[in-house]
Amino acid sequence: MKLIVDECLAESTKKILEEMAFEILEVDEIIGQRALDEEIYNYASEKQIAIITHDRGFGAIHFNASKNPPLTIILEMASPHPGAANKLIQKSFEKIKIQEKKYLGKLIIITSKAIQIRPKD
């Protein structure tokens, strides 16, 4: 499964995701450096590629978008330390298999206490 990794995520997080068999697409390689969140979201929507980020702004974009939403995963952490983010991803992705079709178009917010799965509608 392809996964757009936002620029705010660490290299170690990208490596963890690759080890979990995700095909990582980096924003600067597919869109360009300093791409706006809306540009990233629109690209992901057009191609139907999931996004993973720490940026809560993607939640608002997700609910305000008129297009087919991509799977949008937000890692919500008080301090987005790479080690903590990596553990959170590993723990959460054991519980939910984001590759399953039932997650297409959903907004998934992952915290240390819960995994919230929200449809666009």
Tab-separated table of C-alpha atoms in Angstrom:
chain	number	residue	atom	x	y	z
A	1	MET	CA	0.000	0.000	0.000
A	2	LYS	CA	1.257	3.473	-0.884
A	3	LEU	CA	1.435	6.034	1.888
A	4	ILE	CA	2.207	9.741	1.562
A	5	VAL	CA	4.382	10.691	4.520
A	6	ASP	CA	4.094	14.351	5.468
A	7	GLU	CA	7.287	16.343	5.884
A	8	CYS	CA	6.764	16.606	9.650
A	9	LEU	CA	7.462	12.890	10.166
A	10	ALA	CA	10.994	11.718	10.963
A	11	GLU	CA	13.233	9.541	8.812
A	12	SER	CA	13.049	6.802	11.459
A	13	THR	CA	9.258	6.824	11.120
A	14	LYS	CA	9.545	6.404	7.365
A	15	LYS	CA	11.870	3.470	7.937
A	16	ILE	CA	9.417	1.827	10.368
A	17	LEU	CA	6.625	2.212	7.819
A	18	GLU	CA	8.794	0.696	5.079
A	19	GLU	CA	9.569	-2.236	7.378
A	20	MET	CA	5.801	-2.665	7.755
A	21	ALA	CA	5.669	-3.083	3.935
A	22	PHE	CA	4.287	0.346	3.047
A	23	GLU	CA	5.514	2.062	-0.107
A	24	ILE	CA	6.559	5.489	1.127
A	25	LEU	CA	5.949	8.559	-1.021
A	26	GLU	CA	7.656	11.687	0.244
A	27	VAL	CA	5.939	15.020	-0.323
A	28	ASP	CA	9.030	16.789	-1.661
A	29	GLU	CA	9.493	14.063	-4.279
A	30	ILE	CA	5.904	13.910	-5.545
A	31	ILE	CA	4.778	17.533	-5.185
A	32	GLY	CA	7.788	19.621	-4.215
A	33	GLN	CA	9.320	21.152	-1.119
A	34	ARG	CA	7.140	23.268	1.115
A	35	ALA	CA	3.949	22.034	-0.497
A	36	LEU	CA	0.786	23.377	1.067
A	37	ASP	CA	-1.372	20.943	3.002
A	38	GLU	CA	-4.184	21.475	0.489
A	39	GLU	CA	-1.852	20.519	-2.377
A	40	ILE	CA	-0.825	17.348	-0.571
A	41	TYR	CA	-4.429	16.488	0.211
A	42	ASN	CA	-5.604	17.135	-3.351
A	43	TYR	CA	-2.827	14.945	-4.769
A	44	ALA	CA	-3.708	12.163	-2.324
A	45	SER	CA	-7.385	12.526	-3.175
A	46	GLU	CA	-6.821	12.388	-6.937
A	47	LYS	CA	-4.569	9.330	-6.655
A	48	GLN	CA	-6.437	7.781	-3.681
A	49	ILE	CA	-3.238	7.406	-1.676
A	50	ALA	CA	-3.342	7.488	2.126
A	51	ILE	CA	-1.677	10.333	4.054
A	52	ILE	CA	0.031	10.087	7.459
A	53	THR	CA	0.930	13.241	9.398
A	54	HIS	CA	1.138	14.972	12.782
A	55	ASP	CA	-0.606	18.026	11.309
A	56	ARG	CA	-4.134	18.405	12.698
A	57	GLY	CA	-4.964	20.787	9.868
A	58	PHE	CA	-5.488	17.768	7.631
A	59	GLY	CA	-8.563	16.913	9.704
A	60	ALA	CA	-10.232	20.192	8.766
A	61	ILE	CA	-9.204	19.794	5.137
A	62	HIS	CA	-10.624	16.258	5.165
A	63	PHE	CA	-14.065	17.356	6.354
A	64	ASN	CA	-14.222	20.436	4.117
A	65	ALA	CA	-13.058	18.690	0.948
A	66	SER	CA	-15.623	18.192	-1.778
A	67	LYS	CA	-13.621	15.499	-3.553
A	68	ASN	CA	-13.283	11.809	-2.796
A	69	PRO	CA	-11.299	11.872	0.443
A	70	PRO	CA	-8.209	9.722	0.832
A	71	LEU	CA	-7.529	7.796	4.017
A	72	THR	CA	-6.047	10.437	6.309
A	73	ILE	CA	-4.127	9.378	9.416
A	74	ILE	CA	-3.227	11.955	12.048
A	75	LEU	CA	-0.823	11.050	14.835
A	76	GLU	CA	-1.912	13.343	17.648
A	77	MET	CA	0.812	13.654	20.250
A	78	ALA	CA	1.700	16.280	22.847
A	79	SER	CA	5.323	16.084	21.741
A	80	PRO	CA	5.874	14.352	18.393
A	81	HIS	CA	9.170	12.704	19.353
A	82	PRO	CA	10.164	10.183	16.633
A	83	GLY	CA	10.626	7.278	19.045
A	84	ALA	CA	7.197	7.804	20.578
A	85	ALA	CA	5.607	8.245	17.151
A	86	ASN	CA	7.180	5.024	15.914
A	87	LYS	CA	5.890	3.046	18.904
A	88	LEU	CA	2.438	4.571	18.492
A	89	ILE	CA	2.338	3.585	14.816
A	90	GLN	CA	3.483	0.035	15.506
A	91	LYS	CA	0.979	-0.442	18.331
A	92	SER	CA	-1.922	1.115	16.416
A	93	PHE	CA	-1.277	-0.648	13.122
A	94	GLU	CA	-1.397	-3.975	14.964
A	95	LYS	CA	-4.972	-3.105	15.986
A	96	ILE	CA	-6.191	-1.671	12.704
A	97	LYS	CA	-5.148	-2.856	9.274
A	98	ILE	CA	-5.303	0.356	7.282
A	99	GLN	CA	-4.920	-1.615	4.061
A	100	GLU	CA	-8.503	-2.878	4.438
A	101	LYS	CA	-11.025	-1.254	2.101
A	102	LYS	CA	-13.300	-0.293	4.989
A	103	TYR	CA	-10.819	2.473	5.881
A	104	LEU	CA	-10.841	4.159	2.452
A	105	GLY	CA	-11.873	7.792	2.770
A	106	LYS	CA	-11.810	7.763	6.570
A	107	LEU	CA	-10.076	10.109	8.970
A	108	ILE	CA	-8.152	8.150	11.594
A	109	ILE	CA	-6.863	10.042	14.602
A	110	ILE	CA	-4.385	8.075	16.672
A	111	THR	CA	-3.468	9.134	20.206
A	112	SER	CA	-1.712	7.272	22.988
A	113	LYS	CA	-5.127	6.564	24.521
A	114	ALA	CA	-7.410	5.880	21.568
A	115	ILE	CA	-7.882	5.326	17.866
A	116	GLN	CA	-10.759	7.359	16.457
A	117	ILE	CA	-12.103	6.402	13.046
A	118	ARG	CA	-14.386	8.976	11.465
A	119	PRO	CA	-16.186	8.876	8.141
A	120	LYS	CA	-16.322	12.085	6.112
A	121	ASP	CA	-20.119	12.212	6.208
